[in-house]
Short mmCIF file of C-alpha atoms and ligand atoms in Angstrom, two decimals:
data_model
loop_
_atom_site.label_atom_id
_atom_site.label_comp_id
_atom_site.label_asym_id
_atom_site.label_seq_id
_atom_site.Cartn_x
_atom_site.Cartn_y
_atom_site.Cartn_z
CA MET A 1 -57.98 -53.01 -54.58
CA ASN A 2 -59.22 -52.55 -58.17
CA LEU A 3 -57.15 -50.61 -60.67
CA ILE A 4 -58.92 -47.40 -60.27
CA GLU A 5 -58.24 -47.30 -56.53
CA LYS A 6 -54.65 -48.17 -57.17
CA ASP A 7 -54.47 -45.58 -59.72
CA LEU A 8 -55.62 -42.94 -57.04
CA LYS A 9 -53.38 -44.35 -54.49
CA TYR A 10 -50.25 -43.91 -56.56
CA ILE A 11 -50.69 -41.51 -59.46
CA TRP A 12 -50.53 -37.74 -59.50
CA HIS A 13 -51.99 -36.97 -62.85
CA PRO A 14 -50.77 -34.06 -65.08
CA CYS A 15 -52.60 -30.68 -64.89
CA SER A 16 -55.33 -32.02 -62.62
CA GLN A 17 -56.94 -31.01 -59.21
CA MET A 18 -56.68 -34.58 -57.95
CA LYS A 19 -59.73 -33.87 -55.75
CA ASP A 20 -61.80 -33.82 -58.94
CA TYR A 21 -60.90 -37.45 -59.42
CA GLU A 22 -62.97 -38.42 -56.35
CA GLU A 23 -66.12 -37.54 -58.32
CA MET A 24 -64.72 -38.33 -61.62
CA LYS A 25 -62.51 -41.44 -61.58
CA PRO A 26 -59.74 -41.95 -64.18
CA ILE A 27 -60.76 -43.80 -67.26
CA ILE A 28 -58.57 -46.84 -67.59
CA ILE A 29 -57.85 -47.36 -71.40
CA ASP A 30 -57.05 -50.65 -72.57
CA ARG A 31 -56.50 -50.29 -76.30
CA GLY A 32 -56.81 -47.83 -79.16
CA GLU A 33 -57.63 -48.09 -82.85
CA GLY A 34 -57.79 -45.22 -85.31
CA VAL A 35 -59.77 -42.38 -83.79
CA TYR A 36 -61.01 -44.58 -80.96
CA LEU A 37 -59.91 -45.51 -77.36
CA TYR A 38 -61.63 -48.38 -75.62
CA ASP A 39 -61.73 -48.81 -71.81
CA ARG A 40 -61.59 -52.19 -70.07
CA ASP A 41 -65.31 -52.71 -70.34
CA GLY A 42 -65.16 -52.17 -73.93
CA LYS A 43 -66.78 -48.75 -73.89
CA GLU A 44 -65.47 -46.58 -76.92
CA TYR A 45 -64.27 -42.96 -76.73
CA LEU A 46 -63.81 -41.01 -79.84
CA ASP A 47 -60.55 -39.15 -79.39
CA ILE A 48 -61.35 -35.71 -81.06
CA ILE A 49 -58.43 -34.06 -79.38
CA SER A 50 -55.75 -36.55 -80.53
CA SER A 51 -54.76 -37.47 -77.19
CA TRP A 52 -53.38 -33.94 -76.35
CA TRP A 53 -52.83 -33.10 -79.89
CA CYS A 54 -50.06 -35.68 -80.62
CA ASN A 55 -51.96 -38.50 -82.19
CA LEU A 56 -51.68 -37.57 -85.80
CA LEU A 57 -52.56 -40.64 -87.93
CA GLY A 58 -54.78 -42.72 -85.54
CA HIS A 59 -54.06 -44.94 -82.59
CA CYS A 60 -52.09 -48.05 -83.31
CA ASN A 61 -51.50 -47.03 -86.85
CA PRO A 62 -50.34 -50.32 -88.49
CA LYS A 63 -47.49 -48.72 -90.39
CA ILE A 64 -46.02 -46.71 -87.50
CA SER A 65 -46.48 -49.73 -85.19
CA ALA A 66 -44.53 -51.98 -87.84
CA ALA A 67 -41.71 -49.38 -88.14
CA VAL A 68 -41.20 -49.21 -84.36
CA LYS A 69 -41.26 -52.93 -83.92
CA GLN A 70 -38.71 -53.21 -86.83
CA GLN A 71 -36.30 -50.76 -85.00
CA LEU A 72 -36.86 -52.57 -81.66
CA GLU A 73 -35.14 -55.65 -83.23
CA LYS A 74 -32.11 -53.62 -83.94
CA VAL A 75 -31.23 -51.13 -81.27
CA GLU A 76 -33.48 -49.26 -78.72
CA HIS A 77 -31.21 -46.45 -77.82
CA VAL A 78 -27.80 -45.27 -78.08
CA ILE A 79 -25.86 -42.19 -76.78
CA PHE A 80 -26.17 -39.53 -79.37
CA ALA A 81 -22.77 -37.56 -78.71
CA ASN A 82 -20.29 -38.96 -81.12
CA PHE A 83 -22.55 -41.81 -81.99
CA SER A 84 -25.49 -41.67 -84.54
CA HIS A 85 -27.73 -44.07 -86.44
CA GLU A 86 -29.58 -44.39 -89.69
CA PRO A 87 -33.02 -43.54 -88.52
CA ALA A 88 -31.94 -40.13 -87.16
CA ILE A 89 -29.85 -39.35 -90.24
CA ARG A 90 -32.71 -40.29 -92.65
CA LEU A 91 -35.17 -38.41 -90.62
CA CYS A 92 -33.26 -35.18 -90.91
CA GLU A 93 -32.76 -35.66 -94.57
CA GLN A 94 -36.48 -36.28 -95.08
CA LEU A 95 -37.57 -33.42 -92.79
CA SER A 96 -35.42 -31.09 -94.63
CA GLU A 97 -37.74 -31.35 -97.62
CA VAL A 98 -40.93 -30.39 -95.71
CA ILE A 99 -39.83 -27.78 -93.23
CA PRO A 100 -39.78 -24.14 -94.15
CA LYS A 101 -36.62 -23.32 -96.19
CA GLY A 102 -33.34 -22.18 -94.70
CA LEU A 103 -33.69 -24.48 -91.57
CA THR A 104 -30.82 -27.00 -91.79
CA LYS A 105 -29.50 -28.13 -88.53
CA PHE A 106 -31.36 -30.42 -86.20
CA ASN A 107 -30.92 -30.53 -82.35
CA PHE A 108 -32.85 -33.44 -80.65
CA SER A 109 -34.53 -33.57 -77.46
CA ASP A 110 -37.46 -35.68 -75.95
CA ASN A 111 -40.44 -33.23 -75.29
CA GLY A 112 -41.85 -29.93 -76.43
CA SER A 113 -40.78 -27.97 -73.60
CA ALA A 114 -37.27 -29.11 -73.77
CA SER A 115 -37.11 -28.09 -77.43
CA VAL A 116 -38.21 -24.59 -76.36
CA GLU A 117 -35.57 -24.35 -73.66
CA ALA A 118 -32.91 -25.31 -76.33
CA ALA A 119 -34.24 -22.67 -78.56
CA LEU A 120 -34.01 -20.03 -75.90
CA LYS A 121 -30.47 -21.01 -74.85
CA MET A 122 -29.36 -21.30 -78.51
CA SER A 123 -30.73 -17.70 -79.19
CA PHE A 124 -29.19 -16.21 -76.17
CA GLN A 125 -25.73 -17.91 -76.95
CA TYR A 126 -25.93 -16.95 -80.59
CA GLN A 127 -26.19 -13.21 -79.67
CA TYR A 128 -23.56 -13.51 -77.06
CA GLN A 129 -21.08 -15.17 -79.45
CA THR A 130 -21.73 -12.78 -82.30
CA GLY A 131 -21.02 -9.58 -80.31
CA HIS A 132 -24.42 -8.79 -78.89
CA LYS A 133 -23.93 -9.53 -75.11
CA GLU A 134 -26.50 -6.88 -74.33
CA LYS A 135 -29.37 -8.96 -76.03
CA VAL A 136 -30.30 -11.03 -73.09
CA LYS A 137 -34.11 -10.75 -72.88
CA PHE A 138 -36.95 -12.53 -74.65
CA MET A 139 -40.09 -11.34 -76.20
CA CYS A 140 -43.37 -13.25 -76.45
CA LEU A 141 -47.14 -12.91 -77.17
CA SER A 142 -49.65 -12.37 -74.39
CA GLU A 143 -51.80 -15.59 -74.09
CA GLY A 144 -48.80 -17.63 -75.36
CA TYR A 145 -48.04 -21.10 -74.14
CA HIS A 146 -44.73 -22.84 -74.71
CA GLY A 147 -44.58 -25.51 -72.23
CA GLU A 148 -44.09 -25.75 -68.49
CA THR A 149 -40.58 -25.89 -67.60
CA ILE A 150 -39.09 -22.81 -66.00
CA GLY A 151 -37.70 -21.19 -69.21
CA ALA A 152 -40.79 -22.10 -71.25
CA LEU A 153 -43.05 -20.85 -68.51
CA SER A 154 -41.10 -17.57 -68.48
CA VAL A 155 -42.01 -16.85 -72.16
CA GLY A 156 -45.50 -18.12 -71.63
CA SER A 157 -48.14 -15.61 -70.60
CA MET A 158 -51.12 -17.76 -69.23
CA ASP A 159 -51.56 -17.14 -65.54
CA LEU A 160 -53.16 -20.57 -65.12
CA TYR A 161 -49.87 -22.06 -65.48
CA ALA A 162 -47.29 -19.35 -64.52
CA LYS A 163 -48.76 -17.20 -61.99
CA ILE A 164 -47.65 -18.98 -58.80
CA TYR A 165 -44.12 -19.42 -60.11
CA LYS A 166 -43.66 -15.85 -61.18
CA PRO A 167 -40.94 -15.05 -58.47
CA MET A 168 -38.69 -17.88 -60.03
CA LEU A 169 -39.16 -16.91 -63.79
CA MET A 170 -37.15 -14.56 -65.73
CA ASP A 171 -39.17 -11.54 -66.93
CA ALA A 172 -39.87 -11.47 -70.53
CA ILE A 173 -41.22 -8.62 -72.66
CA GLN A 174 -44.81 -9.36 -73.37
CA ILE A 175 -46.57 -7.94 -76.55
CA THR A 176 -50.37 -7.81 -76.66
CA ALA A 177 -51.47 -10.87 -78.95
CA PRO A 178 -54.09 -10.49 -81.71
CA ASP A 179 -57.45 -11.34 -80.43
CA CYS A 180 -59.46 -11.63 -83.48
CA TYR A 181 -62.77 -12.75 -81.81
CA ARG A 182 -62.84 -9.78 -79.60
CA CYS A 183 -60.92 -7.52 -81.81
CA PRO A 184 -60.27 -4.18 -80.00
CA TYR A 185 -60.17 -2.36 -83.51
CA GLU A 186 -63.64 -3.71 -84.28
CA LYS A 187 -62.44 -5.29 -87.51
CA SER A 188 -63.52 -8.56 -88.80
CA ARG A 189 -61.32 -11.48 -90.05
CA ASP A 190 -62.21 -10.31 -93.58
CA ASN A 191 -61.18 -6.58 -93.39
CA CYS A 192 -58.28 -6.87 -90.97
CA SER A 193 -55.12 -4.97 -91.66
CA THR A 194 -53.26 -6.43 -88.52
CA GLU A 195 -53.73 -3.20 -86.82
CA CYS A 196 -52.84 -4.94 -83.54
CA PHE A 197 -49.18 -5.36 -84.94
CA GLU A 198 -48.59 -1.92 -83.61
CA HIS A 199 -47.96 -3.51 -80.27
CA ALA A 200 -45.13 -5.48 -81.63
CA GLU A 201 -43.69 -2.51 -83.45
CA ARG A 202 -43.64 -0.41 -80.21
CA ALA A 203 -42.27 -3.24 -78.25
CA PHE A 204 -39.43 -3.68 -80.77
CA GLU A 205 -38.77 0.11 -80.84
CA GLU A 206 -38.32 0.26 -77.00
CA HIS A 207 -36.73 -3.04 -76.30
CA ALA A 208 -35.04 -4.78 -79.41
CA ASP A 209 -31.66 -3.53 -78.23
CA GLU A 210 -31.83 -5.82 -75.29
CA THR A 211 -33.76 -8.68 -76.92
CA CYS A 212 -32.22 -11.80 -78.21
CA ALA A 213 -35.38 -13.50 -79.62
CA ILE A 214 -39.08 -13.55 -79.85
CA ILE A 215 -40.98 -16.80 -79.58
CA VAL A 216 -44.44 -17.20 -81.05
CA GLU A 217 -47.06 -20.07 -81.63
CA PRO A 218 -47.65 -19.18 -85.34
CA LEU A 219 -51.21 -18.59 -86.39
CA LEU A 220 -52.81 -20.56 -83.65
CA GLN A 221 -52.29 -19.92 -79.90
CA GLY A 222 -53.45 -23.27 -78.89
CA SER A 223 -53.64 -23.54 -75.07
CA ALA A 224 -55.15 -19.83 -74.95
CA GLY A 225 -58.21 -21.59 -76.53
CA MET A 226 -57.28 -22.08 -80.09
CA ARG A 227 -56.93 -18.39 -80.93
CA ILE A 228 -56.48 -17.98 -84.62
CA TYR A 229 -54.69 -14.97 -86.12
CA PRO A 230 -53.87 -14.20 -89.77
CA PRO A 231 -50.52 -15.08 -91.77
CA ALA A 232 -50.01 -11.29 -92.42
CA TYR A 233 -48.85 -10.84 -88.69
CA LEU A 234 -46.13 -13.41 -89.28
CA LYS A 235 -44.99 -11.65 -92.42
CA LYS A 236 -44.70 -8.36 -90.55
CA LEU A 237 -43.00 -9.98 -87.78
CA ARG A 238 -40.44 -11.52 -89.88
CA LYS A 239 -39.55 -8.23 -91.32
CA LEU A 240 -39.36 -6.57 -88.00
CA CYS A 241 -37.06 -9.39 -86.64
CA ASP A 242 -34.70 -8.84 -89.57
CA LYS A 243 -34.59 -5.12 -89.08
CA TYR A 244 -33.72 -5.40 -85.50
CA GLU A 245 -31.61 -8.62 -85.48
CA VAL A 246 -33.93 -10.30 -83.14
CA ILE A 247 -34.11 -14.11 -83.71
CA LEU A 248 -37.68 -15.40 -84.63
CA ILE A 249 -38.52 -18.70 -82.85
CA ALA A 250 -41.53 -20.45 -84.22
CA ASP A 251 -43.00 -22.87 -81.71
CA GLU A 252 -44.75 -25.37 -83.98
CA ILE A 253 -45.06 -28.04 -81.38
CA ALA A 254 -48.86 -27.85 -81.86
CA THR A 255 -49.24 -26.48 -85.35
CA GLY A 256 -46.66 -28.69 -87.08
CA PHE A 257 -47.39 -31.69 -89.49
CA GLY A 258 -50.57 -30.58 -91.17
CA ARG A 259 -52.53 -29.37 -88.18
CA THR A 260 -53.31 -26.12 -89.90
CA GLY A 261 -53.88 -27.33 -93.30
CA LYS A 262 -50.27 -26.92 -94.45
CA MET A 263 -47.29 -28.93 -93.29
CA PHE A 264 -46.28 -26.01 -91.00
CA ALA A 265 -48.16 -22.94 -89.95
CA PHE A 266 -45.24 -20.78 -91.13
CA ASP A 267 -46.00 -22.00 -94.67
CA HIS A 268 -49.06 -19.91 -94.74
CA ALA A 269 -46.99 -16.80 -94.43
CA GLY A 270 -44.56 -17.64 -97.13
CA ALA A 271 -41.75 -17.02 -94.82
CA SER A 272 -39.27 -19.01 -92.41
CA PRO A 273 -38.38 -18.56 -88.81
CA ASP A 274 -34.77 -18.67 -87.64
CA ILE A 275 -35.54 -21.50 -85.30
CA ILE A 276 -38.49 -23.90 -85.31
CA CYS A 277 -39.48 -26.27 -82.49
CA ILE A 278 -41.34 -29.38 -83.45
CA SER A 279 -42.74 -32.26 -81.26
CA LYS A 280 -46.34 -33.49 -80.76
CA GLY A 281 -47.08 -34.81 -84.27
CA LEU A 282 -43.56 -35.51 -85.06
CA THR A 283 -43.75 -39.24 -84.04
CA GLY A 284 -47.58 -39.54 -84.64
CA GLY A 285 -47.99 -39.61 -80.92
CA TYR A 286 -46.03 -42.69 -80.47
CA MET A 287 -42.74 -41.66 -78.94
CA PRO A 288 -41.65 -38.62 -76.88
CA MET A 289 -39.41 -36.67 -79.22
CA ALA A 290 -38.76 -33.16 -80.13
CA ILE A 291 -36.45 -31.23 -82.47
CA THR A 292 -35.11 -27.56 -82.37
CA ILE A 293 -34.06 -26.80 -85.96
CA THR A 294 -32.19 -23.88 -87.08
CA THR A 295 -30.29 -22.13 -89.67
CA ASP A 296 -26.62 -22.45 -90.89
CA LYS A 297 -26.23 -18.83 -89.70
CA ILE A 298 -26.86 -19.69 -86.07
CA TYR A 299 -25.12 -22.90 -86.13
CA ASP A 300 -21.99 -21.28 -87.56
CA ALA A 301 -21.83 -19.02 -84.57
CA PHE A 302 -21.14 -22.07 -82.36
CA TYR A 303 -18.64 -23.69 -84.72
CA ALA A 304 -14.97 -23.10 -83.69
CA ASP A 305 -11.86 -24.58 -82.23
CA TYR A 306 -12.78 -26.44 -78.96
CA SER A 307 -10.60 -24.22 -77.00
CA GLU A 308 -12.83 -21.19 -77.77
CA GLY A 309 -15.67 -22.67 -75.80
CA LYS A 310 -18.36 -21.88 -78.13
CA ALA A 311 -20.01 -25.25 -78.32
CA PHE A 312 -23.75 -25.62 -77.47
CA MET A 313 -23.29 -27.55 -74.20
CA HIS A 314 -26.76 -28.92 -73.98
CA SER A 315 -28.01 -32.45 -73.91
CA HIS A 316 -30.88 -34.88 -73.02
CA THR A 317 -30.22 -38.53 -72.37
CA TYR A 318 -32.86 -39.57 -74.87
CA SER A 319 -31.75 -37.21 -77.62
CA GLY A 320 -32.28 -38.69 -81.03
CA ASN A 321 -33.82 -41.98 -79.60
CA PRO A 322 -33.99 -44.48 -82.50
CA LEU A 323 -37.39 -45.72 -81.82
CA GLY A 324 -38.85 -42.12 -81.89
CA CYS A 325 -36.89 -41.47 -85.18
CA SER A 326 -38.30 -44.60 -86.77
CA ALA A 327 -41.79 -43.63 -85.87
CA ALA A 328 -41.29 -40.20 -87.33
CA LEU A 329 -39.98 -41.65 -90.48
CA ALA A 330 -43.01 -43.86 -90.86
CA VAL A 331 -45.13 -40.66 -90.25
CA LEU A 332 -43.45 -38.84 -93.16
CA ASN A 333 -43.69 -41.84 -95.39
CA ILE A 334 -47.67 -42.09 -94.66
CA PHE A 335 -47.89 -38.17 -95.58
CA ARG A 336 -46.37 -39.12 -98.89
CA GLU A 337 -48.08 -42.45 -99.60
CA GLU A 338 -51.60 -41.49 -98.42
CA SER A 339 -51.89 -37.93 -99.57
CA VAL A 340 -52.71 -36.99 -95.90
CA LEU A 341 -52.76 -33.30 -96.38
CA GLU A 342 -54.97 -33.26 -99.40
CA ASN A 343 -57.56 -35.71 -97.73
CA ALA A 344 -57.37 -33.76 -94.38
CA SER A 345 -58.20 -30.57 -96.22
CA LYS A 346 -61.40 -32.05 -97.78
CA ARG A 347 -62.53 -33.36 -94.34
CA ALA A 348 -61.56 -29.94 -92.84
CA GLU A 349 -64.30 -28.25 -94.92
CA TYR A 350 -66.66 -30.96 -94.12
CA LEU A 351 -65.95 -30.80 -90.47
CA ASN A 352 -66.42 -27.02 -90.33
CA SER A 353 -69.69 -26.89 -92.17
CA ARG A 354 -71.02 -29.67 -90.05
CA LEU A 355 -70.11 -27.76 -86.96
CA ASN A 356 -71.72 -24.63 -88.37
CA GLU A 357 -74.90 -26.42 -89.31
CA ALA A 358 -75.27 -28.15 -85.84
CA LEU A 359 -74.17 -25.27 -83.54
CA MET A 360 -73.89 -21.88 -85.09
CA GLY A 361 -77.49 -21.08 -84.21
CA HIS A 362 -76.90 -21.97 -80.60
CA PRO A 363 -77.34 -18.84 -78.35
CA ASN A 364 -74.26 -19.80 -76.32
CA ILE A 365 -71.90 -20.35 -79.21
CA GLY A 366 -70.14 -17.03 -79.94
CA GLU A 367 -67.77 -18.19 -82.62
CA ILE A 368 -66.70 -21.20 -84.38
CA ARG A 369 -63.17 -20.69 -85.72
CA HIS A 370 -61.24 -23.02 -87.70
CA LEU A 371 -57.80 -23.54 -89.46
CA GLY A 372 -57.30 -26.94 -90.99
CA LEU A 373 -58.93 -29.63 -89.08
CA VAL A 374 -58.78 -27.50 -85.91
CA ASN A 375 -62.14 -26.09 -85.01
CA ALA A 376 -62.76 -24.11 -81.84
CA MET A 377 -66.20 -23.07 -80.32
CA GLU A 378 -66.30 -20.17 -78.11
CA LEU A 379 -68.85 -20.60 -75.40
CA VAL A 380 -70.46 -17.45 -74.32
CA ALA A 381 -73.04 -16.41 -71.78
CA ASP A 382 -74.27 -13.59 -74.14
CA ARG A 383 -73.60 -13.64 -77.81
CA ASN A 384 -74.05 -9.85 -78.28
CA THR A 385 -71.51 -8.73 -75.73
CA LYS A 386 -69.46 -11.81 -76.08
CA ARG A 387 -69.27 -12.20 -72.53
CA GLY A 388 -67.98 -15.63 -71.44
CA PHE A 389 -69.49 -17.79 -68.83
CA ASP A 390 -68.13 -17.10 -65.25
CA SER A 391 -65.19 -19.42 -64.97
CA GLY A 392 -66.63 -20.66 -61.64
CA LEU A 393 -69.32 -22.35 -63.48
CA ARG A 394 -66.97 -24.56 -65.15
CA THR A 395 -69.20 -24.71 -68.15
CA GLY A 396 -66.74 -26.20 -70.53
CA TYR A 397 -65.85 -28.99 -67.92
CA GLN A 398 -69.56 -29.66 -67.39
CA ILE A 399 -69.86 -30.14 -71.13
CA TYR A 400 -66.79 -32.38 -71.27
CA LYS A 401 -68.20 -34.63 -68.56
CA LYS A 402 -71.51 -34.99 -70.51
CA ALA A 403 -69.74 -35.73 -73.77
CA LEU A 404 -67.55 -38.52 -72.01
CA GLU A 405 -70.67 -40.32 -70.84
CA LYS A 406 -71.70 -40.32 -74.51
CA GLY A 407 -68.22 -41.59 -75.63
CA LEU A 408 -66.56 -38.28 -76.96
CA ILE A 409 -63.28 -36.89 -75.55
CA LEU A 410 -64.03 -33.21 -75.61
CA ARG A 411 -61.57 -31.81 -73.06
CA PRO A 412 -61.99 -27.99 -73.02
CA LEU A 413 -59.72 -24.99 -72.66
CA GLY A 414 -61.75 -22.84 -70.16
CA ASN A 415 -64.67 -21.69 -72.18
CA VAL A 416 -63.66 -23.05 -75.25
CA LEU A 417 -64.38 -26.33 -76.68
CA TYR A 418 -62.41 -27.66 -79.67
CA PHE A 419 -61.91 -30.43 -82.26
CA ASN A 420 -58.27 -31.29 -83.02
CA PRO A 421 -58.67 -34.69 -84.45
CA PRO A 422 -56.32 -37.12 -86.20
CA LEU A 423 -55.81 -35.97 -89.74
CA THR A 424 -57.26 -39.37 -90.94
CA ILE A 425 -60.63 -38.96 -89.30
CA LYS A 426 -63.38 -40.19 -91.48
CA GLU A 427 -66.63 -38.51 -92.36
CA GLU A 428 -68.82 -40.77 -90.33
CA GLU A 429 -66.57 -40.26 -87.41
CA ILE A 430 -66.86 -36.48 -87.82
CA GLU A 431 -70.62 -37.01 -87.99
CA LYS A 432 -70.82 -38.80 -84.71
CA ALA A 433 -68.41 -36.39 -82.90
CA VAL A 434 -70.53 -33.32 -83.92
CA SER A 435 -73.72 -34.88 -83.00
CA ILE A 436 -72.51 -35.85 -79.47
CA CYS A 437 -70.84 -32.35 -79.14
CA ALA A 438 -74.06 -30.66 -80.06
CA GLN A 439 -76.18 -32.83 -77.75
CA SER A 440 -73.85 -32.28 -74.83
CA ILE A 441 -73.66 -28.47 -75.27
CA GLY A 442 -77.45 -28.51 -75.46
CA GLU A 443 -78.11 -30.50 -72.25
CA VAL A 444 -75.45 -28.46 -70.19
CA THR A 445 -76.47 -24.95 -71.36
CA GLN A 446 -80.27 -25.85 -71.11
CA ARG A 447 -79.55 -26.63 -67.40
CA SER A 448 -77.60 -23.42 -66.61
CA ARG A 449 -80.04 -21.10 -68.19
C1 PLP B 501 -47.53 -28.83 -76.08
C2 PLP B 501 -46.79 -27.70 -76.28
C3 PLP B 501 -45.65 -27.37 -75.63
C4 PLP B 501 -45.03 -28.33 -74.81
O1 PLP B 501 -44.85 -29.50 -75.14
P1 PLP B 501 -44.69 -30.64 -74.07
O2 PLP B 501 -44.02 -31.93 -74.86
O3 PLP B 501 -45.89 -30.98 -73.35
O4 PLP B 501 -43.46 -30.36 -73.09
C5 PLP B 501 -45.01 -26.22 -76.19
N1 PLP B 501 -45.57 -25.30 -76.97
C6 PLP B 501 -46.77 -25.60 -77.50
C7 PLP B 501 -47.32 -24.60 -78.63
C8 PLP B 501 -47.51 -26.78 -77.14
O5 PLP B 501 -48.66 -26.98 -77.83
#
C-alpha cells in the first residue's frame, strides 16, 4: 500500500467530505520553504493561504526553527499551574507592547476555539461575580465564525458549520452584520456612515440587560468569505458596550499579527476590546497555541480569598507550552528586526494592484476587496445583479483544483477566492500567484459559460 492509500485508510481529514478524496487524492507534503510547499515528487505549491492562515513568516523560517530547537534542549513542557518558565513570561512582557492598550492579563490555551471558549466563560463569570447574574447571553454578528467547539459554534452564525448541531447549542443574539459588497443601504465603501449599525443599536436596546458579552471578528469576517467592514463600526460598538456594560470580545485569531496591515485589526479603530483572542499567527504557524488576554478590571473580579470560590477554574493540559512560547518570541523578534509590517504594507499595495490589473475586467469577478495583504475576489454569475454562482456548481472548488494542478493553493470559501499569504511574500511570488490565479479562473469560467 502506498502512502496515499494508507492515508485514506486511516485519516479522517478536517472539514472535508472524504468521498471527494476518491477523485482528488490527498497531496502528501514532504517539506516547506518560505512561501512554498513541496510534495514527495518535488512538485512545488505556492501557499497563498498561509496553510489555513497561520503561517506568518514563511515555512521553515530559520529563525523560528532555531528558537524552537534551542528550547527543545531545555524543556519541552511543564504543568502551568503553579509552575512557569522564562519563554512564557518574556512573551507576555513583549506582547504587552504590541497589543491594544489596557489588555494586561494573559490566559493560555492551545487553539483558537479554546481561547474563544475561555473568553466566553470569563465574560459570563465576570458578570456573575460583579452583581449581574441576569447577564447570561451572548451577542454575535451574522456570518461570524469563532471556531467549531460547542461554545464557539453557538456564537458563530455560519450554517455550514453550525446548522446540524443547533439543538445542542446555546442560543445567542445575532446582529445583522455589515455586508459592504451588497450594502442594503446602497452605499459604497467611500460614502458609508455605518448605517447598518442600527441593527446593533436595536439589539442592545432590547437585549443588553441579559447580555454578558458580544464577540466579533474585527474588520474582517474571514470564514464568511473575507468580508471587510469599516473601523467606524468598531468605534461605535466600543461606545455601545461601555454604555450598556457589555463585554467586548475581539476574536483576532485570524486578523492578529499584521494580517490587516496593522499589528491588530482593532488598532485601525483606535480602540481596545475588553478581551482579545489570539492564535493563528501567534507562533508563526509553528505550534498550536492561543491566548485570551483581558483587562485588570475583569481579572480583579476573580481575585479573592480561595474560600470565596471566584477563581477561573479553566485549564488545558498544554497551556503555556514552552515550545509554542519560544516560537512566538521568535516571531515578535522578527517583526522588530525585519520591519515586517512596513515591508508587508508595500507588498500589499503591489498585490492589490496586480490583482486588479489581472482580474477586475473579468465578467465573473464582482469585487476585489483588500485589507493588508488579504485580498478576496468575489465570484459572481452576473456582475450587475451581483448574483453569485449556484453553490451546486462548486465554481470556487473547480478553480481551486485547476490552480492546484498549476502549483497554487487557492482554497476557496464558497464563491470567494482569496489570497492571505505570509507577510514576507516577495514580488515575484505575488506575480506568479496572480498569474496562476487568473489563468485558473479564466479556464473554469470559460467552461461554465
Ligand atoms: C481559525 C479561527 C478560529 C478557530 O481557531 P482554531 O485554532 O481553528 O480552533 C476562531 N476564530 C477565527 C476568527 C478564526 O479564523
